[in-house]
Short mmCIF file of C-alpha atoms in Angstrom, two decimals:
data_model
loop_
_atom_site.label_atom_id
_atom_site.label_comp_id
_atom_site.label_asym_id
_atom_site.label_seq_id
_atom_site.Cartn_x
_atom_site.Cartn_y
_atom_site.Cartn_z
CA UNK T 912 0.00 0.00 0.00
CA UNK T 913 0.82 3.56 -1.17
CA UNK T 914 1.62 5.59 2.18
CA UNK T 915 3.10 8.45 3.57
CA UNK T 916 3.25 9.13 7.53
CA UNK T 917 4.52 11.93 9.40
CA UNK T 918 6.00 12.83 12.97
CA UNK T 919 7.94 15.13 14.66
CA UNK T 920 5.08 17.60 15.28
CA UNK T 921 5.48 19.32 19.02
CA UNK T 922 4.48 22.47 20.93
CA UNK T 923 7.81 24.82 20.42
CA UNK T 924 8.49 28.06 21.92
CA UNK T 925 8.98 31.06 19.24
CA UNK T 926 12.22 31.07 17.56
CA UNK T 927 12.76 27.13 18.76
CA UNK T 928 13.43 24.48 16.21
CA UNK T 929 11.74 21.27 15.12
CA UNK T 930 12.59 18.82 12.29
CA UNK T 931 9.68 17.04 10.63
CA UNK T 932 9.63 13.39 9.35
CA UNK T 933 7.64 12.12 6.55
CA UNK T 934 8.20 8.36 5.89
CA UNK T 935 7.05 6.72 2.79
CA UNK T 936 6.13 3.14 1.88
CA UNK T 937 4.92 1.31 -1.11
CA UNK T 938 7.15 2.91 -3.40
CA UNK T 939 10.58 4.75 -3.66
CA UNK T 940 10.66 8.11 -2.77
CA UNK T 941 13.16 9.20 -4.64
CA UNK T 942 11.25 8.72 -7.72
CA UNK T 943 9.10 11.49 -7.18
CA UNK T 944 8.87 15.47 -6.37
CA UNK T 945 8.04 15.44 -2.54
CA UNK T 946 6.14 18.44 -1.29
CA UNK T 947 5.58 19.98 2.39
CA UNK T 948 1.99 21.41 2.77
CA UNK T 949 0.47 23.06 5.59
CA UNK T 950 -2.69 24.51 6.87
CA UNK T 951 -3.56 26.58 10.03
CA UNK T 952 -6.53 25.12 11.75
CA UNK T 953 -9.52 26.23 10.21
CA UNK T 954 -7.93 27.89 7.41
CA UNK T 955 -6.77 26.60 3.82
CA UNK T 956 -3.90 24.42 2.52
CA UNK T 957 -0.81 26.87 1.62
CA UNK T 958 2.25 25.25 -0.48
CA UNK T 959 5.41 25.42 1.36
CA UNK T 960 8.04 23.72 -0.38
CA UNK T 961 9.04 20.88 -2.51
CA UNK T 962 12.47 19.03 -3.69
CA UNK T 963 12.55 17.88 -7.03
CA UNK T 964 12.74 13.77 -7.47
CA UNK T 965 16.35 13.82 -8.46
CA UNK T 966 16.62 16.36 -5.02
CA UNK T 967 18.62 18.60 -7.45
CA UNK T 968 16.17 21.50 -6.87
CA UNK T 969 14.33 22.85 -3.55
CA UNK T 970 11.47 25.97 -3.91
CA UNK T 971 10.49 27.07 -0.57
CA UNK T 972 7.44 29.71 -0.29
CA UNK T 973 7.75 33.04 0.32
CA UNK T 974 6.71 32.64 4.04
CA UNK T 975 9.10 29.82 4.91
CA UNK T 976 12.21 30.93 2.58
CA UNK T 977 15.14 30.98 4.77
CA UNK T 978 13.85 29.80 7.80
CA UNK T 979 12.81 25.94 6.79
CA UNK T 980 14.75 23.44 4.55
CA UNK T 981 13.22 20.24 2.64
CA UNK T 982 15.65 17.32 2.86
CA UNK T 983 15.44 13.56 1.85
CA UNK T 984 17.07 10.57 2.91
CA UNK T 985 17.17 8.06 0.55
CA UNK T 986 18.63 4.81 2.66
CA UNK T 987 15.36 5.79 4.90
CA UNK T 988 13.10 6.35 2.19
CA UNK T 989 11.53 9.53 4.41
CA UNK T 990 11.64 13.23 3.65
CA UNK T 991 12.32 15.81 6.36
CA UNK T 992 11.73 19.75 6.85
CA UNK T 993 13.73 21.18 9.29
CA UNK T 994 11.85 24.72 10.83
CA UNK T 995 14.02 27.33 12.29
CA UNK T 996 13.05 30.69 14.00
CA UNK T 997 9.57 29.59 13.67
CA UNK T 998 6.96 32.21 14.43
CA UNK T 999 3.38 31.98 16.24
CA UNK T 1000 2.23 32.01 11.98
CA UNK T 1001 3.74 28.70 12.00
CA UNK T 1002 1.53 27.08 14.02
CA UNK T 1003 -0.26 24.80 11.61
CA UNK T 1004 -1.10 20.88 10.71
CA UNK T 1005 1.54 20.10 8.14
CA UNK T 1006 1.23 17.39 5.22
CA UNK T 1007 3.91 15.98 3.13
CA UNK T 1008 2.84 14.95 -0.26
CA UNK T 1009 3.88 13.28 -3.29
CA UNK T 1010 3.74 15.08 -6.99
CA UNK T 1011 2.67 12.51 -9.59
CA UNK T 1012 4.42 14.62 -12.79
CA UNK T 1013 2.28 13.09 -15.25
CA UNK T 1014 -0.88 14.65 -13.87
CA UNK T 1015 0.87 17.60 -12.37
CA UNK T 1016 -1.05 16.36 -8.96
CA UNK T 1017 -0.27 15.57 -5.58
CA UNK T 1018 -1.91 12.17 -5.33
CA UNK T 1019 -0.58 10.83 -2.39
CA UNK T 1020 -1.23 12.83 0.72
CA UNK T 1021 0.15 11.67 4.72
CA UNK T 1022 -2.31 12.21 7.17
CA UNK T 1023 -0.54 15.51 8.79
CA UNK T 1024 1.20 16.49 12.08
CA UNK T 1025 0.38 19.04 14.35
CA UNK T 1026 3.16 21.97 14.93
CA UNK T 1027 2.19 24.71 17.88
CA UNK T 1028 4.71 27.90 18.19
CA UNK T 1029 3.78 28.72 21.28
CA UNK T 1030 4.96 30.38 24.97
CA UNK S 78 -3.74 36.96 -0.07
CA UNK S 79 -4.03 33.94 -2.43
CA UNK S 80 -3.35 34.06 -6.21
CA UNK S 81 -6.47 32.01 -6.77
CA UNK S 82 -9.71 32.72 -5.54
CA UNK S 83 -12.73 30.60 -4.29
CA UNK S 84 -16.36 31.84 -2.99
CA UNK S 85 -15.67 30.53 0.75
CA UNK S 86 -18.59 28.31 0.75
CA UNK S 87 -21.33 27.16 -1.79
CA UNK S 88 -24.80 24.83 -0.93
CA UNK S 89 -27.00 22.41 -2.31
CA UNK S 90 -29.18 19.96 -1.90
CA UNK S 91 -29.11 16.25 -1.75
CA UNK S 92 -29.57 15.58 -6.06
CA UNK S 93 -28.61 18.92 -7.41
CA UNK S 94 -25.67 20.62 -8.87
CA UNK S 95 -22.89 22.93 -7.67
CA UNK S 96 -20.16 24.48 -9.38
CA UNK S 97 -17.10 25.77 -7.53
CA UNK S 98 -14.72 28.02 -9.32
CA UNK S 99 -11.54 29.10 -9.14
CA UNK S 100 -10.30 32.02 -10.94
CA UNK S 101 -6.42 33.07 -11.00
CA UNK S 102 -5.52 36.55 -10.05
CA UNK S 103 -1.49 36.11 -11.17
CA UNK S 104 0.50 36.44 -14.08
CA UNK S 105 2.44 33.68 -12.57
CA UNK S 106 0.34 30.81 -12.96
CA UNK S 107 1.94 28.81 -15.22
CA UNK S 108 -0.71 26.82 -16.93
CA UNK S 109 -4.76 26.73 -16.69
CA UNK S 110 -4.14 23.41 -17.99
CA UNK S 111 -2.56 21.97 -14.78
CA UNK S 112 -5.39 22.70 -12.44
CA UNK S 113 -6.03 20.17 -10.13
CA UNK S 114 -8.77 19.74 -7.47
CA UNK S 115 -8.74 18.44 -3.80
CA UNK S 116 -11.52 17.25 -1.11
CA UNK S 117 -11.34 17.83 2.28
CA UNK S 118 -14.11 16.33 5.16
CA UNK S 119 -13.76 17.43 8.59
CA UNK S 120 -10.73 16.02 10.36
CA UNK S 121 -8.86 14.83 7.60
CA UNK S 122 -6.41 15.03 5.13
CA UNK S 123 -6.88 16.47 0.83
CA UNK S 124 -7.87 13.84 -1.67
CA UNK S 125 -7.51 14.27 -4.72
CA UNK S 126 -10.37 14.47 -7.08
CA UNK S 127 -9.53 16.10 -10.21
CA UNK S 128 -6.06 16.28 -12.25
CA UNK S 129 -5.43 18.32 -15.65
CA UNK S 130 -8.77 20.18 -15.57
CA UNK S 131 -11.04 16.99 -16.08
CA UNK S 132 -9.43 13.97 -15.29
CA UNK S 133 -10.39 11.64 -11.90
CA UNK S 134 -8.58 9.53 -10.55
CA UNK S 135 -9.17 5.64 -9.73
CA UNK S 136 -12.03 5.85 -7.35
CA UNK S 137 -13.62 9.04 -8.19
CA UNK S 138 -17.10 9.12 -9.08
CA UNK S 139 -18.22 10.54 -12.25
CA UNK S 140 -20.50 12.93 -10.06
CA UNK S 141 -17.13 15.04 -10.46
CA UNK S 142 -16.70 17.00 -13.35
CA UNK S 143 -14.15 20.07 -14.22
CA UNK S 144 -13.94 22.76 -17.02
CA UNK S 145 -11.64 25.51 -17.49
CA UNK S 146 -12.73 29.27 -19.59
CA UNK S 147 -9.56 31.23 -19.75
CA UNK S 148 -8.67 31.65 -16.59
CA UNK S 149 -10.94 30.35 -14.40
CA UNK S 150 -11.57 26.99 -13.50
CA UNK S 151 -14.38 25.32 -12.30
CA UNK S 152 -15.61 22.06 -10.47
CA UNK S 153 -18.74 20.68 -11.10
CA UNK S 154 -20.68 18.40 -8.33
CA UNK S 155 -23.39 16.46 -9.75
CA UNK S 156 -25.98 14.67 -7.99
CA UNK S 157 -24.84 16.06 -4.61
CA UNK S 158 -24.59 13.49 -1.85
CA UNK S 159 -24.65 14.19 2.03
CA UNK S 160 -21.21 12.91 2.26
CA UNK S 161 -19.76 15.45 -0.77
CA UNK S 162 -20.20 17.71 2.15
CA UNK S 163 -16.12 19.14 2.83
CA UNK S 164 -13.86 22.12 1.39
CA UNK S 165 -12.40 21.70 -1.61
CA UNK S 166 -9.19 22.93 -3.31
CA UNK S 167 -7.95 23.89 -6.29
CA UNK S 168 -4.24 24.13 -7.16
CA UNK S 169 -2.00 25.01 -10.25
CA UNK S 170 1.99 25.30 -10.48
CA UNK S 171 3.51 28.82 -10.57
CA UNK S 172 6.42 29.84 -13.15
CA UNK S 173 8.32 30.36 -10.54
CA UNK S 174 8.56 26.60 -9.75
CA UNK S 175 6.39 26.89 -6.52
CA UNK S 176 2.93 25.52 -6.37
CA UNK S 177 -0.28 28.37 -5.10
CA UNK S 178 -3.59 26.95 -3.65
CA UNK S 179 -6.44 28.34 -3.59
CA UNK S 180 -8.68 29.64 -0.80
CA UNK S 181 -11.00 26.63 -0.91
CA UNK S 182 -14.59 26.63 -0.76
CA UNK S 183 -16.81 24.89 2.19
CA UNK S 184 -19.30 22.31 0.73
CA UNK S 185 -23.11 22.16 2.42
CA UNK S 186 -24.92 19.43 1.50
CA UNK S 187 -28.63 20.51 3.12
#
């Protein structure tokens, strides 16, 4: 079975840290574009970043952008995003997702984990 | 502010039609073409629904429908069931190799 889970989710004080995992299973990941998507409760889905499949190429969005970095690991088939100075705006469930490139869709989606910036 | 916009919530009734649309307010969308659509219930994670405008995956009924007029794009619900009732999502690629989602749009089945 197709699958993606994620973990690392925590209550963190502003400007903490916090790495996210993202662990796939039923395929390799490193034949796909892997994306990080969050959402604030009750609010929509905003894009955050992706690595291309070859992990060549990393886009972050405008809100994230030298603060959080998108890493894979191969040998543990899992896909991380390490959060720095994170921000009370960070607070949010986030998703990792896979890109299928011939529909231009994320078709795969994990089931999220919960991040809380808080004091 | 997002680069595509959504009516935050549209309603029907059990057997009718709704169309959600999703019009793009950025000369950086990359393609109309690419617009895909998600489903979210209460509680969980997006499912995808529609890829390239019009195409559905393995599993989704036919009830789901999308169209595309320059650029807005649209997401038809036909013969509305109580459990259609969610937000849903649309999504297209930016040229500058990020993706932009759009408000979404709260589903109520009455």
């Amino acid at each position: 079975e197709v699958q993606l889970v994620e973990s690392g989710g925590a209550v963190v004080q502003p400007g903490g840290s916090l790495r996210l995992s993202c662990a796939a299973s039923g395929f390799t990941l490193g034949d796909y574009t892997m994306h990080w998507v969050r959402q604030v409760p009750g609010k929509g889905l905003q894009w955050a970043s992706l690595v291309t499949w070859d992990g060549f190429s990393r886009y972050y969005a405008d809100s994230v952008k030298g603060r959080f970095t998108i890493s894979r690991d191969s040998s543990k088939n899992s896909l991380y995003l390490h959060m720095n100075s994170l921000t009370t705006d960070d607070t949010a469930v986030y998703y990792c997702a896979r890109e299928n490139a011939n529909w231009d869709a994320f078709d795969v989606w994990g089931q999220g984990t919960m991040v809380t910036v808080s004091s | 502010q997002s680069a595509l916009t959504q009516p935050p919530s549209v309603s029907g009734s059990p057997g009718q039609s709704v169309t959600i649309s999703c019009t793009g307010t950025s000369r950086d969308i990359d393609s109309y073409n690419r617009v895909s659509w998600y489903q979210q219930p209460p509680g969980t994670a997006p499912k995808l629904i529609l890829y390239e405008v019009n195409n559905r995956p393995s599993g989704v009924p036919d009830r789901f429908s999308g169209s595309k007029s320059g650029n807005t794009a649209s997401l038809t619900i036909s013969g509305l069931q109580v459990e259609d009732e969610a937000d849903y999502y649309c999504t297209l690629y930016t040229t500058r190799s990020t993706w932009v989602f759009g408000g979404g749009t709260h589903l109520t089945v009455l």
